[in-house]
PDB file of C-alpha atoms in Angstrom:
ATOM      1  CA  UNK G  25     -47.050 -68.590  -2.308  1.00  0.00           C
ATOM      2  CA  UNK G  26     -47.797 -65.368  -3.880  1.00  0.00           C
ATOM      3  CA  UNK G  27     -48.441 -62.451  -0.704  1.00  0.00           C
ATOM      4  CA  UNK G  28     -52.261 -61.083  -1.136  1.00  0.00           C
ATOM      5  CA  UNK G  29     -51.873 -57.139  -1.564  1.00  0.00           C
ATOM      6  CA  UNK G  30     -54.300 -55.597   0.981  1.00  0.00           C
ATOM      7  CA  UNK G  31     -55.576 -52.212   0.706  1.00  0.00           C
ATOM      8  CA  UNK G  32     -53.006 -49.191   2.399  1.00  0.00           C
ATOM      9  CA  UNK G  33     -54.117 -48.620   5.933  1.00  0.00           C
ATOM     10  CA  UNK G  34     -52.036 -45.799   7.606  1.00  0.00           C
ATOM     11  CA  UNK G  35     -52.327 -46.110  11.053  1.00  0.00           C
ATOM     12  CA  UNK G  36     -52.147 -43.312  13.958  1.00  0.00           C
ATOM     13  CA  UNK G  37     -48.933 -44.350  15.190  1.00  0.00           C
ATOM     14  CA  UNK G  38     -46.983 -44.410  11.798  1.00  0.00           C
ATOM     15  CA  UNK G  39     -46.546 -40.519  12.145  1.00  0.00           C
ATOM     16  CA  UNK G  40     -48.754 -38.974  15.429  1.00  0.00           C
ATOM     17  CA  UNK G  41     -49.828 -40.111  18.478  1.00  0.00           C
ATOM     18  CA  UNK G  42     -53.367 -39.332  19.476  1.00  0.00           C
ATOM     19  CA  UNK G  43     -53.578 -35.895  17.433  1.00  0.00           C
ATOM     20  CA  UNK G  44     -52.091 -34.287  14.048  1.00  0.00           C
ATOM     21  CA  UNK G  45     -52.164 -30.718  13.249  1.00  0.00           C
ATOM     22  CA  UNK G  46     -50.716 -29.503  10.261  1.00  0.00           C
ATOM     23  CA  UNK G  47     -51.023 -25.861   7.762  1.00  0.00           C
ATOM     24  CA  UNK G  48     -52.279 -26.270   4.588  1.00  0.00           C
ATOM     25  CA  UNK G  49     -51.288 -22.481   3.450  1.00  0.00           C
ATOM     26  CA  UNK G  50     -49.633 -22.016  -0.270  1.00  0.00           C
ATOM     27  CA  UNK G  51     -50.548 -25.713  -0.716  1.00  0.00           C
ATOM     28  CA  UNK G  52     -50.417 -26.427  -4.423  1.00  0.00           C
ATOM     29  CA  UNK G  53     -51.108 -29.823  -5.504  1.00  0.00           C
ATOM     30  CA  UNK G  54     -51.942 -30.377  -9.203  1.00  0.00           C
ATOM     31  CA  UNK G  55     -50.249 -33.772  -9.185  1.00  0.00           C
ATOM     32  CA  UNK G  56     -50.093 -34.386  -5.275  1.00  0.00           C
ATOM     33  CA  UNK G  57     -47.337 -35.793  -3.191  1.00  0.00           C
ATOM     34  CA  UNK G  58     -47.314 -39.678  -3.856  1.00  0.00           C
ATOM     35  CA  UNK G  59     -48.505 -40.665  -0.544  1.00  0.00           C
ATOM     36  CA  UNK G  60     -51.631 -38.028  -0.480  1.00  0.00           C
ATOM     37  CA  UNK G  61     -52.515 -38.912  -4.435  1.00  0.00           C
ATOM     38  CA  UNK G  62     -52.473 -42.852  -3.833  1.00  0.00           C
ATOM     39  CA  UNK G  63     -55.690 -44.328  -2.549  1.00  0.00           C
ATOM     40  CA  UNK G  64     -55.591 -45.008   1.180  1.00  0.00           C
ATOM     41  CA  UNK G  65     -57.660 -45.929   4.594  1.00  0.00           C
ATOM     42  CA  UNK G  66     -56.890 -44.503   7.919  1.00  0.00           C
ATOM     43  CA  UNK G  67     -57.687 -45.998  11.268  1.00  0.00           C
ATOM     44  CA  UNK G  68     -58.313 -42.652  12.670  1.00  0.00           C
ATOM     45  CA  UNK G  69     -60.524 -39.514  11.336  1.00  0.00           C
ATOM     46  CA  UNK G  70     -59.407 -36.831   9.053  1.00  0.00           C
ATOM     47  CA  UNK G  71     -60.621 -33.511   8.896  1.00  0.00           C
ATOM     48  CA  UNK G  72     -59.511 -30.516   6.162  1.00  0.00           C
ATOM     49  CA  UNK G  73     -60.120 -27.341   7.228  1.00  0.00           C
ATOM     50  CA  UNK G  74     -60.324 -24.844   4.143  1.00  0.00           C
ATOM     51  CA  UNK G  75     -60.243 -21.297   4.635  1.00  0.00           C
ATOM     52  CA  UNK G  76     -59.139 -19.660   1.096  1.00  0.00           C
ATOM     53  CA  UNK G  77     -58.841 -22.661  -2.077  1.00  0.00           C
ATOM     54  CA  UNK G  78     -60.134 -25.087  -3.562  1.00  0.00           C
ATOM     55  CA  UNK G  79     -59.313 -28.818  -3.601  1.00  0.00           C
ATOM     56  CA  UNK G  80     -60.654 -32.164  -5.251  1.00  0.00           C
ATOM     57  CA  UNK G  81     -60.887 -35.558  -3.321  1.00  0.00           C
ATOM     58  CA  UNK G  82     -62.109 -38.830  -3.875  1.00  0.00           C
ATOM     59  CA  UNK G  83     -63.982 -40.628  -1.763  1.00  0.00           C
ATOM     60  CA  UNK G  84     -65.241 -44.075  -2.013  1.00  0.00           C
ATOM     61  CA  UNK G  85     -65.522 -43.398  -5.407  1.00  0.00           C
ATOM     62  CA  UNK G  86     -67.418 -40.375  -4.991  1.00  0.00           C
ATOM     63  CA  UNK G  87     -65.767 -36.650  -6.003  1.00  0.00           C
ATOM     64  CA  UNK G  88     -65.516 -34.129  -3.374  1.00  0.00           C
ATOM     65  CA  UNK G  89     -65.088 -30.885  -4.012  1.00  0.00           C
ATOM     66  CA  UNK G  90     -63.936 -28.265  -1.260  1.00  0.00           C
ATOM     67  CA  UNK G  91     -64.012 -24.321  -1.593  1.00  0.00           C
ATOM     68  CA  UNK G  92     -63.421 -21.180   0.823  1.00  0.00           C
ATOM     69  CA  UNK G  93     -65.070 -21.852   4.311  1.00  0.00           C
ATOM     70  CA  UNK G  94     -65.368 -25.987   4.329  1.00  0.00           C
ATOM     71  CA  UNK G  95     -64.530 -28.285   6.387  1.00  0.00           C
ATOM     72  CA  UNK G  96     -64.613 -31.947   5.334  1.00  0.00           C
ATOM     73  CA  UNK G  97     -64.566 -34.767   8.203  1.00  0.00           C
ATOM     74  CA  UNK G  98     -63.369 -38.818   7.051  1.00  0.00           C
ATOM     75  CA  UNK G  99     -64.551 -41.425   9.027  1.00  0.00           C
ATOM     76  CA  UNK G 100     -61.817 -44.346   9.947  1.00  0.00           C
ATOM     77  CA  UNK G 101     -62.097 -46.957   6.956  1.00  0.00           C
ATOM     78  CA  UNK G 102     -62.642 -44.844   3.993  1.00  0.00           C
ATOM     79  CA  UNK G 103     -61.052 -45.024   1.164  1.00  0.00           C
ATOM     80  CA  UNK G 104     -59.835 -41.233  -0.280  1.00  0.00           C
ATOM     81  CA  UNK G 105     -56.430 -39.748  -1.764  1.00  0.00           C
ATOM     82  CA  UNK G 106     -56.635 -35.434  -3.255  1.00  0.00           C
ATOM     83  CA  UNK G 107     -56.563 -35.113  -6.917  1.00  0.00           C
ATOM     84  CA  UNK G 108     -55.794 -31.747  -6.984  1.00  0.00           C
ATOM     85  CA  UNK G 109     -56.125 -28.547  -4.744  1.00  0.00           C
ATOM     86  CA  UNK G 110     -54.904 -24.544  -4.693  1.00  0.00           C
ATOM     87  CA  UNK G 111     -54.887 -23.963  -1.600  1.00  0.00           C
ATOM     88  CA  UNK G 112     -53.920 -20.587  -0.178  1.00  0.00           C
ATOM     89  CA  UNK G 113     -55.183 -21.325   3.713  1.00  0.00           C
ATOM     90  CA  UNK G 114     -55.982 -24.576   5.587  1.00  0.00           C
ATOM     91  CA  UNK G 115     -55.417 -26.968   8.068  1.00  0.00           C
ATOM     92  CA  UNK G 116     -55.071 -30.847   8.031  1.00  0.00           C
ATOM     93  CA  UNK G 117     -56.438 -31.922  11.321  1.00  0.00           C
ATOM     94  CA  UNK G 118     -56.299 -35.933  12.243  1.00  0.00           C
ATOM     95  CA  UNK G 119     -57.329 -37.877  15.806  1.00  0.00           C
ATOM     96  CA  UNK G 120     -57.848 -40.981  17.235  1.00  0.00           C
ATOM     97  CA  UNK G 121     -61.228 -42.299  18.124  1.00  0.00           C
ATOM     98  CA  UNK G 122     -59.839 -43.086  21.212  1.00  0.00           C
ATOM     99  CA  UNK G 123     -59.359 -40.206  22.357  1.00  0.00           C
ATOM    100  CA  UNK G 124     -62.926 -38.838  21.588  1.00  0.00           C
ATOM    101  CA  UNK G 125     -65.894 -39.053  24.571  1.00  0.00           C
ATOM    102  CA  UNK G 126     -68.642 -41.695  23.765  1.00  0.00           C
ATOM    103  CA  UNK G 127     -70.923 -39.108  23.228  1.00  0.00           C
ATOM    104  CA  UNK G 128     -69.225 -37.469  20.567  1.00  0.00           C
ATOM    105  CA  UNK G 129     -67.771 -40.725  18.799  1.00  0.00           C
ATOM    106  CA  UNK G 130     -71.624 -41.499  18.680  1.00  0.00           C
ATOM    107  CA  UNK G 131     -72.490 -38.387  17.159  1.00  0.00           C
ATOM    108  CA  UNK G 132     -69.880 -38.721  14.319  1.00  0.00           C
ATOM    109  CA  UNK G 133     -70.965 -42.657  13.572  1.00  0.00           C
ATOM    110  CA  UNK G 134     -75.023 -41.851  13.506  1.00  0.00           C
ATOM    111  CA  UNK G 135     -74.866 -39.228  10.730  1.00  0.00           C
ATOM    112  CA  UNK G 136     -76.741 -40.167   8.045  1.00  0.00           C
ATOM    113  CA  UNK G 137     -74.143 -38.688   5.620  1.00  0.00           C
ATOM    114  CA  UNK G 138     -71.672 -41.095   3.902  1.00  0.00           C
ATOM    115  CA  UNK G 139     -69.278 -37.918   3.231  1.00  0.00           C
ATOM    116  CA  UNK G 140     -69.396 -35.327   5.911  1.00  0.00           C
ATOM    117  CA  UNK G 141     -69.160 -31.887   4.272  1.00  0.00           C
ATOM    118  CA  UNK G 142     -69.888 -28.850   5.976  1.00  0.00           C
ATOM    119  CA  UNK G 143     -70.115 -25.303   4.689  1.00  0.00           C
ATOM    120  CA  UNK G 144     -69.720 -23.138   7.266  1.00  0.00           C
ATOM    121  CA  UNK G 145     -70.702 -18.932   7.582  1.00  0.00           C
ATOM    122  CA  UNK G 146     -67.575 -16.633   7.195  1.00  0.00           C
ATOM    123  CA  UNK G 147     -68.347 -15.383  10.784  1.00  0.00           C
ATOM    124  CA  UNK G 148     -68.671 -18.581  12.256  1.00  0.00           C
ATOM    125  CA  UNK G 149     -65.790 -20.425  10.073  1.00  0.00           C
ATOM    126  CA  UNK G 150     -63.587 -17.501  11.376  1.00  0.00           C
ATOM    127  CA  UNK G 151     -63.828 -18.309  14.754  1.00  0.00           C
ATOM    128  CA  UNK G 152     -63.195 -22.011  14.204  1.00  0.00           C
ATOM    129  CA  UNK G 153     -59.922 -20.812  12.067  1.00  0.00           C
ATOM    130  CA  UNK G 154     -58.823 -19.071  15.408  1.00  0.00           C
ATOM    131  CA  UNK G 155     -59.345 -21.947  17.710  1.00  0.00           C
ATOM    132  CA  UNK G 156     -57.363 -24.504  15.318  1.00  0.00           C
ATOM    133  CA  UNK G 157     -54.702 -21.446  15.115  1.00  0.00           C
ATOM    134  CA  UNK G 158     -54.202 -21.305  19.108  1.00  0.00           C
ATOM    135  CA  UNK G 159     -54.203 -26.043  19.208  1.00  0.00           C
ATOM    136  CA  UNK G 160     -51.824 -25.445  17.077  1.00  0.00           C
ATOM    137  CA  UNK G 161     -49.087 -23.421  19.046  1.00  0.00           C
ATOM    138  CA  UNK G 162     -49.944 -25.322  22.021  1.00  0.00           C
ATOM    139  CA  UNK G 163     -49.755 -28.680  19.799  1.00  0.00           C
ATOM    140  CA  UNK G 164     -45.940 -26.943  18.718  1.00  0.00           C
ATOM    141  CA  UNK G 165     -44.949 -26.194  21.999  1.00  0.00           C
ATOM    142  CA  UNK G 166     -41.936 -28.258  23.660  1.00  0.00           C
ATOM    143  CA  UNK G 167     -43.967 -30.889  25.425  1.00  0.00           C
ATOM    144  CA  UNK G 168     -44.921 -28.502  28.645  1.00  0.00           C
ATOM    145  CA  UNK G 169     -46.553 -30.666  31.572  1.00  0.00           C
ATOM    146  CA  UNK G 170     -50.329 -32.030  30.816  1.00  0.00           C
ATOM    147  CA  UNK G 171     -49.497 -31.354  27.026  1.00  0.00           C
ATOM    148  CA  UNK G 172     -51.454 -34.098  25.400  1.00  0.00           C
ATOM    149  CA  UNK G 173     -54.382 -33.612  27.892  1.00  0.00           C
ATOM    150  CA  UNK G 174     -54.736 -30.186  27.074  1.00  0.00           C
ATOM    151  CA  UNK G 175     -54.014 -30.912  23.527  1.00  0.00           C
ATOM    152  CA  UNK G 176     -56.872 -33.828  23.304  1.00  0.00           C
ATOM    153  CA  UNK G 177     -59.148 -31.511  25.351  1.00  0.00           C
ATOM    154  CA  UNK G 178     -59.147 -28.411  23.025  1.00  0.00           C
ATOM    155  CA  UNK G 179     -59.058 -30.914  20.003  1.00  0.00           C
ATOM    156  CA  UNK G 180     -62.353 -32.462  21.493  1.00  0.00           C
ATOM    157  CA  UNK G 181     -64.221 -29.186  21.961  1.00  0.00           C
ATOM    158  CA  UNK G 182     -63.160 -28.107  18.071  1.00  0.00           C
ATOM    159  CA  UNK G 183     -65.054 -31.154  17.184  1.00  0.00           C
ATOM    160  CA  UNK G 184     -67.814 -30.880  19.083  1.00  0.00           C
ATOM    161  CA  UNK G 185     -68.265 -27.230  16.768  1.00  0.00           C
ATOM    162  CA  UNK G 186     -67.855 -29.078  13.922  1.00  0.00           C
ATOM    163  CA  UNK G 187     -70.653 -31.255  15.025  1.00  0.00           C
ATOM    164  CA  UNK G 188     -72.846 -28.990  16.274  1.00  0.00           C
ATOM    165  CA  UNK G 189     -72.888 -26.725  13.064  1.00  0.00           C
ATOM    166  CA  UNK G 190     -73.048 -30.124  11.000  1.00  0.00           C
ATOM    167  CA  UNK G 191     -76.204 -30.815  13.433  1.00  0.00           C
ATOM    168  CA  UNK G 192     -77.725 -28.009  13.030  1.00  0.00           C
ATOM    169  CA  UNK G 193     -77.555 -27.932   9.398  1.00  0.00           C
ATOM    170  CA  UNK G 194     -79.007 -31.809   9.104  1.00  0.00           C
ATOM    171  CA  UNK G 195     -81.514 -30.820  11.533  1.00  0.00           C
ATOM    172  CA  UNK G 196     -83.134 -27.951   8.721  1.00  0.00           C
ATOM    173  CA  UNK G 197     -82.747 -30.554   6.380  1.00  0.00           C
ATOM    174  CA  UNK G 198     -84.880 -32.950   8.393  1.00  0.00           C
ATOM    175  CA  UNK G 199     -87.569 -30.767  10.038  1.00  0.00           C
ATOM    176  CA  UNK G 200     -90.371 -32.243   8.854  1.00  0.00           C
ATOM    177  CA  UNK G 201     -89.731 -35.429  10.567  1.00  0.00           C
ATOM    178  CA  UNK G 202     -89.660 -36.230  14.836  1.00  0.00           C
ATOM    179  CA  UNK G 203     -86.934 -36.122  16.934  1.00  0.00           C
ATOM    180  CA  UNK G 204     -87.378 -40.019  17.999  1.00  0.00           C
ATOM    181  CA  UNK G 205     -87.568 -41.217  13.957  1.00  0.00           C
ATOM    182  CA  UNK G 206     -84.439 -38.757  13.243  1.00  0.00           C
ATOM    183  CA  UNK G 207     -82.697 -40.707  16.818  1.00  0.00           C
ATOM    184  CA  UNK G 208     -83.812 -44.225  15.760  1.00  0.00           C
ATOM    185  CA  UNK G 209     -82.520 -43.713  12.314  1.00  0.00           C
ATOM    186  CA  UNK G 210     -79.156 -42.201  13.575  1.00  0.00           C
ATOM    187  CA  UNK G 211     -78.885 -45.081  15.994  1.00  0.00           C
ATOM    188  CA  UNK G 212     -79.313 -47.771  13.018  1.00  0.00           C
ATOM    189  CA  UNK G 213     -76.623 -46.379  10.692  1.00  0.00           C
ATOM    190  CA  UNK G 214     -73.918 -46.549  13.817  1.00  0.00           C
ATOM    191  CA  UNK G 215     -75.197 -50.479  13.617  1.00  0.00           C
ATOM    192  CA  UNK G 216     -74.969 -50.850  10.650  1.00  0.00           C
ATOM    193  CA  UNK G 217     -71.293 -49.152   9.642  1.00  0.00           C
ATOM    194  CA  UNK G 218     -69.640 -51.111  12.629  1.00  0.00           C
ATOM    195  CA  UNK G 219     -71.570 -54.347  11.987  1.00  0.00           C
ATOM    196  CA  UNK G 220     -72.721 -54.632   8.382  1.00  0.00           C
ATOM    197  CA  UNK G 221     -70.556 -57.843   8.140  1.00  0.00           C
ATOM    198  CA  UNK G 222     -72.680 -60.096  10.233  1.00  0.00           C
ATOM    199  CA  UNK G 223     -75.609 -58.242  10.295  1.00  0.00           C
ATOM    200  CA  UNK G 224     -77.562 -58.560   7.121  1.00  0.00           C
ATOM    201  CA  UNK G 225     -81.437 -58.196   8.448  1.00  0.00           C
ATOM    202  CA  UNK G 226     -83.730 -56.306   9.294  1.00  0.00           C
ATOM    203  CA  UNK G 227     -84.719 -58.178  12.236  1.00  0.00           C
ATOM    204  CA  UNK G 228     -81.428 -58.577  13.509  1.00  0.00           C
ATOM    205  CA  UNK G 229     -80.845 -54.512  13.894  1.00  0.00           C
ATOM    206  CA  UNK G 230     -84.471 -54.158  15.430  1.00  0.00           C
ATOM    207  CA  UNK G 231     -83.924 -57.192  17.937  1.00  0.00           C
ATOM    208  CA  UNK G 232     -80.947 -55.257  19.175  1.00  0.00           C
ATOM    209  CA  UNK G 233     -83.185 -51.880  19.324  1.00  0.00           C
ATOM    210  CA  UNK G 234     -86.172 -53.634  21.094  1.00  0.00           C
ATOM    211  CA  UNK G 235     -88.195 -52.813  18.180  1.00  0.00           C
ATOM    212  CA  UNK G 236     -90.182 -54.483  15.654  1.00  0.00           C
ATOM    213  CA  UNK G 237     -88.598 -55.021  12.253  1.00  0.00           C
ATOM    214  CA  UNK G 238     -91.626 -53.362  10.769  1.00  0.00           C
ATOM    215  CA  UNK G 239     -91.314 -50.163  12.469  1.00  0.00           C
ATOM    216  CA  UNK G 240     -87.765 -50.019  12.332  1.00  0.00           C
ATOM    217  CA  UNK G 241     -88.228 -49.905   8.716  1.00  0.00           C
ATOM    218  CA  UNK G 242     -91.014 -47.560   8.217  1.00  0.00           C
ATOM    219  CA  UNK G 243     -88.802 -45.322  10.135  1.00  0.00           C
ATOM    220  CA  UNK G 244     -85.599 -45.464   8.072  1.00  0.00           C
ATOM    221  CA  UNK G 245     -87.414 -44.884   5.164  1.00  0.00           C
ATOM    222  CA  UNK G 246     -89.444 -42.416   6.294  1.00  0.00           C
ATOM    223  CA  UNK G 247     -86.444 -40.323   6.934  1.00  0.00           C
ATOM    224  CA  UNK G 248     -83.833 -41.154   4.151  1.00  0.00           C
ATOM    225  CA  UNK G 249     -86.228 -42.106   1.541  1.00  0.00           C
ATOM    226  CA  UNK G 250     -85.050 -45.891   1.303  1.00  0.00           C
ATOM    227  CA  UNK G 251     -85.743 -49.211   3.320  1.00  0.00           C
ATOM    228  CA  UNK G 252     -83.421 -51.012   5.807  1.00  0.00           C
ATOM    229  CA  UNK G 253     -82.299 -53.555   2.986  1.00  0.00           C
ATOM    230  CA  UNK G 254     -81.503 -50.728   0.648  1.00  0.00           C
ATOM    231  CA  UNK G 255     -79.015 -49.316   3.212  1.00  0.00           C
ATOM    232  CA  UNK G 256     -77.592 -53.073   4.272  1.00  0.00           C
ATOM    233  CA  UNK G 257     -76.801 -53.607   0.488  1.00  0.00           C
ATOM    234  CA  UNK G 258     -75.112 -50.665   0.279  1.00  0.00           C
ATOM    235  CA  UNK G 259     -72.611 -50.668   3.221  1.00  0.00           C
ATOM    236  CA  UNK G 260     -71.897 -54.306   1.900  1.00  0.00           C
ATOM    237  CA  UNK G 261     -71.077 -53.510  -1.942  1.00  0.00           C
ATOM    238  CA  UNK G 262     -69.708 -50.129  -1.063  1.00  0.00           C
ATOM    239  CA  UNK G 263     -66.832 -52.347   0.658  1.00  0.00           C
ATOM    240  CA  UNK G 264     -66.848 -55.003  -1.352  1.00  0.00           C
ATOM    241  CA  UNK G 265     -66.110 -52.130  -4.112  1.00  0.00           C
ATOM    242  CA  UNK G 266     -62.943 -50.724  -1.850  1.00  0.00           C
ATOM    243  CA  UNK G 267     -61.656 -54.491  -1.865  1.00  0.00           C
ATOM    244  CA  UNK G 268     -62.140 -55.192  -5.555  1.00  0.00           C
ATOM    245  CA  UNK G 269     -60.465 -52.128  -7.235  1.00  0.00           C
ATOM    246  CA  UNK G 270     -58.310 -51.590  -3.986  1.00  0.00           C
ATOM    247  CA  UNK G 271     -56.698 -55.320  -3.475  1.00  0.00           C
ATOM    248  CA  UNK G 272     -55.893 -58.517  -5.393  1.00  0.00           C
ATOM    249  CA  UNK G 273     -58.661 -60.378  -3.263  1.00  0.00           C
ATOM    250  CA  UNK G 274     -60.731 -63.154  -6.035  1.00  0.00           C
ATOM    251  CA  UNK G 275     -63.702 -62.116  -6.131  1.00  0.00           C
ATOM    252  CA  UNK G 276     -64.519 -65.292  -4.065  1.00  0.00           C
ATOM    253  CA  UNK G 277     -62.171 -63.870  -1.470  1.00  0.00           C
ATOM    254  CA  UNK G 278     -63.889 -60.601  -1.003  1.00  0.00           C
ATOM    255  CA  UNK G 279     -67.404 -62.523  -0.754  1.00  0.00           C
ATOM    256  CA  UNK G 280     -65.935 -64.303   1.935  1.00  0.00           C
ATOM    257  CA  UNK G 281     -64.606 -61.578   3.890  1.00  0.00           C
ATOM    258  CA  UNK G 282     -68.315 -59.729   3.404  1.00  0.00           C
ATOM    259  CA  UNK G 283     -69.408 -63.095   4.958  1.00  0.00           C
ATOM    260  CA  UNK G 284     -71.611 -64.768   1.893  1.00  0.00           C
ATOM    261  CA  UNK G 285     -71.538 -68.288   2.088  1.00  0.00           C
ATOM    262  CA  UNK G 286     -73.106 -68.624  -1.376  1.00  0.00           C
ATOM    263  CA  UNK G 287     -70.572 -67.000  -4.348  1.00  0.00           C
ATOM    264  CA  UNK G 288     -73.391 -66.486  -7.175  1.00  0.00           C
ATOM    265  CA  UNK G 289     -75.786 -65.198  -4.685  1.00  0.00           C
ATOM    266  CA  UNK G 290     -72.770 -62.375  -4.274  1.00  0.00           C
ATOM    267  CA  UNK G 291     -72.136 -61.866  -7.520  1.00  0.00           C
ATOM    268  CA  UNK G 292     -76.270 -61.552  -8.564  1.00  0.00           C
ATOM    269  CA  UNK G 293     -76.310 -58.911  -5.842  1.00  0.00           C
ATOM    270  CA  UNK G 294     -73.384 -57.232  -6.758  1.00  0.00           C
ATOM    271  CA  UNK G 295     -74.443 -56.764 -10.355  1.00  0.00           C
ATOM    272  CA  UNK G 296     -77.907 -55.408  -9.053  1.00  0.00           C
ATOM    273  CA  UNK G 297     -76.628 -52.610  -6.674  1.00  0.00           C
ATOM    274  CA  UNK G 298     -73.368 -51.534  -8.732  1.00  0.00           C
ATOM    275  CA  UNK G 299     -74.454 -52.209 -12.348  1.00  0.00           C
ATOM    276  CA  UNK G 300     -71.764 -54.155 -13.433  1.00  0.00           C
ATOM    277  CA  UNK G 301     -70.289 -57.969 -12.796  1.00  0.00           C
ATOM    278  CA  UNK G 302     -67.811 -58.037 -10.388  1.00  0.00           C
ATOM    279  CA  UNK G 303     -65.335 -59.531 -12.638  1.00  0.00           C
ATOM    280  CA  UNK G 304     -66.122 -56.499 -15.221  1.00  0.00           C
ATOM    281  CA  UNK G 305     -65.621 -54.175 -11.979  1.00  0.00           C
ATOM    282  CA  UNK G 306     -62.319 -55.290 -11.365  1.00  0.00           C
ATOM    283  CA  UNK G 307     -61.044 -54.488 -14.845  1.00  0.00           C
ATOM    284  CA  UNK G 308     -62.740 -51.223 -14.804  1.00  0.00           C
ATOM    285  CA  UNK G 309     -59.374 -49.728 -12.742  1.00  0.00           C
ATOM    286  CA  UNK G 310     -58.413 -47.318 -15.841  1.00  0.00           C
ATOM    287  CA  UNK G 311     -61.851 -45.097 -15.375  1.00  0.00           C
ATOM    288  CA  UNK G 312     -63.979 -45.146 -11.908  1.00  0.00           C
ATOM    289  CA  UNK G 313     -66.119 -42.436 -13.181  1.00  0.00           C
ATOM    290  CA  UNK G 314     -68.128 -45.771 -15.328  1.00  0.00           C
ATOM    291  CA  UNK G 315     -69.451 -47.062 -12.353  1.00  0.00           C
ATOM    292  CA  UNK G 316     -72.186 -45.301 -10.247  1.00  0.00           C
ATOM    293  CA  UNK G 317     -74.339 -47.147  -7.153  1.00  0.00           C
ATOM    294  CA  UNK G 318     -78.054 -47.588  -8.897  1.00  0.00           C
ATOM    295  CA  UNK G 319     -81.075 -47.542  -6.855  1.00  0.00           C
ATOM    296  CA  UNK G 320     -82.646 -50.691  -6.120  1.00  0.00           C
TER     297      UNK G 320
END
């Protein structure tokens, strides 16, 4: 029986436990290190920290490009790997959800971005730079006594910056609309990226709001400019995507996993959203930059 390659998932515990801080300075990476370059998930989040450089990822499919005074946050699950960077000052931050306060796990899961980028003010980004700077002799220090708390603590309040700049910033963006459509909204996308599996309605997300299914979608759209369907269809081809190019799943497989019962019904919707078949998808590994999500 021939073993089904699954997509690379490095987990927390295969190098760190809880927390990862590493320098990025005189990184050069034209053709990365093998294990950075090759696509990958990661059951924790990732942050790069990038004082002075540049650097390239990919990200679901999607190029992201860092410069001086960025910082660039990956949520558990995606799919990314660098393609290039010159970097001449950074950090590589990682963490375990677990270790983050509800309150600030549920402010990284309800932002609307898929790719959280954040340019930040050379003032500002300098102070950040100092904080990661003194986690990081603590995080070298020879395991003193309360060293992880104190570690987890001052890793916690760094995000809670990040947040809060990244808040700030979405909040300009959004002015024009209220504080309880901005909250709903936010509250729908967690929903929706932890339970886009099962969860394929309209209905069923404003059932578990204590909403109606009308309002709940006047409200999304209002705010990002598409319905609730639009977003549902999304979450589910932008993984089925990751497990096409990523695995050796059948394309029957990877309906299955999305839970669709009905193969063609898969495969119409697939076309719609990505453009392509989903057996024309799969062949398309040689050149990602062919394939762009259309609007419905």
């Amino acid at each position: 029986m021939i073993k089904r390659t699954k997509i690379p998932v490095h987990p927390m515990y295969d190098w760190f436990s809880g927390v990862y801080v590493h320098t990025m300075d005189a990184l050069k990476l034209q053709h990365p290190l093998y294990e950075m370059s090759q696509p990958h998930r990661h059951d924790f989040y990732y942050c790069i920290v990038l004082d002075k450089g540049e650097m390239e990822l990919e990200v679901d499919f999607e190029k992201v490009q860092l410069n001086d005074h960025h910082i660039f946050v990956s949520y558990p699950g995606q799919i990314h790997h660098i393609v290039s960077a010159q970097v001449k000052r950074g950090w590589f931050l990682a963490f375990d959800p677990a270790i983050l306060d509800v309150n600030l796990r549920s402010i990284l899961d309800q932002c609307l971005a898929e790719i959280i980028l954040i340019p930040v003010a050379s003032q500002q980004f300098a102070h950040l730079y100092s904080l990661i700077d003194h986690l990081y002799l603590i995080y070298k220090e020879p395991a003193p006594l309360f060293q992880e708390q104190v570690i987890q603590g001052m890793l916690s309040s760094l995000i809670y910056r990040f947040a809060s700049i990244y808040l700030q910033q979405e909040k300009s963006r959004l002015r024009t609309h209220s504080t309880r459509s901005i909250e709903m909204t936010k509250i729908f996308r967690q929903m929706l990226r932890n339970n886009f599996r099962t969860m394929k309605s309209t209905s069923q997300y404003a059932a578990e709001m204590n909403i109606s299914a009308s309002h709940l979608n006047d409200t999304v759209k209002s705010v990002t400019g598409f319905p609730i369907t639009y977003h549902i269809q999304q979450e589910l081809m932008r993984e089925a995507r990751r497990l096409l190019y990523y695995s050796d799943h059948t394309i029957l497989a990877v309906a299955d996993e999305l839970g669709f019962n009905d193969l063609k019904y898969f495969t119409r919707l697939f076309s719609k959203i990505i453009g392509v078949a989903p057996s024309t998808f799969k062949k398309m590994k040689s050149d990602l930059n062919k394939v762009r999500f259309k609007s419905v």
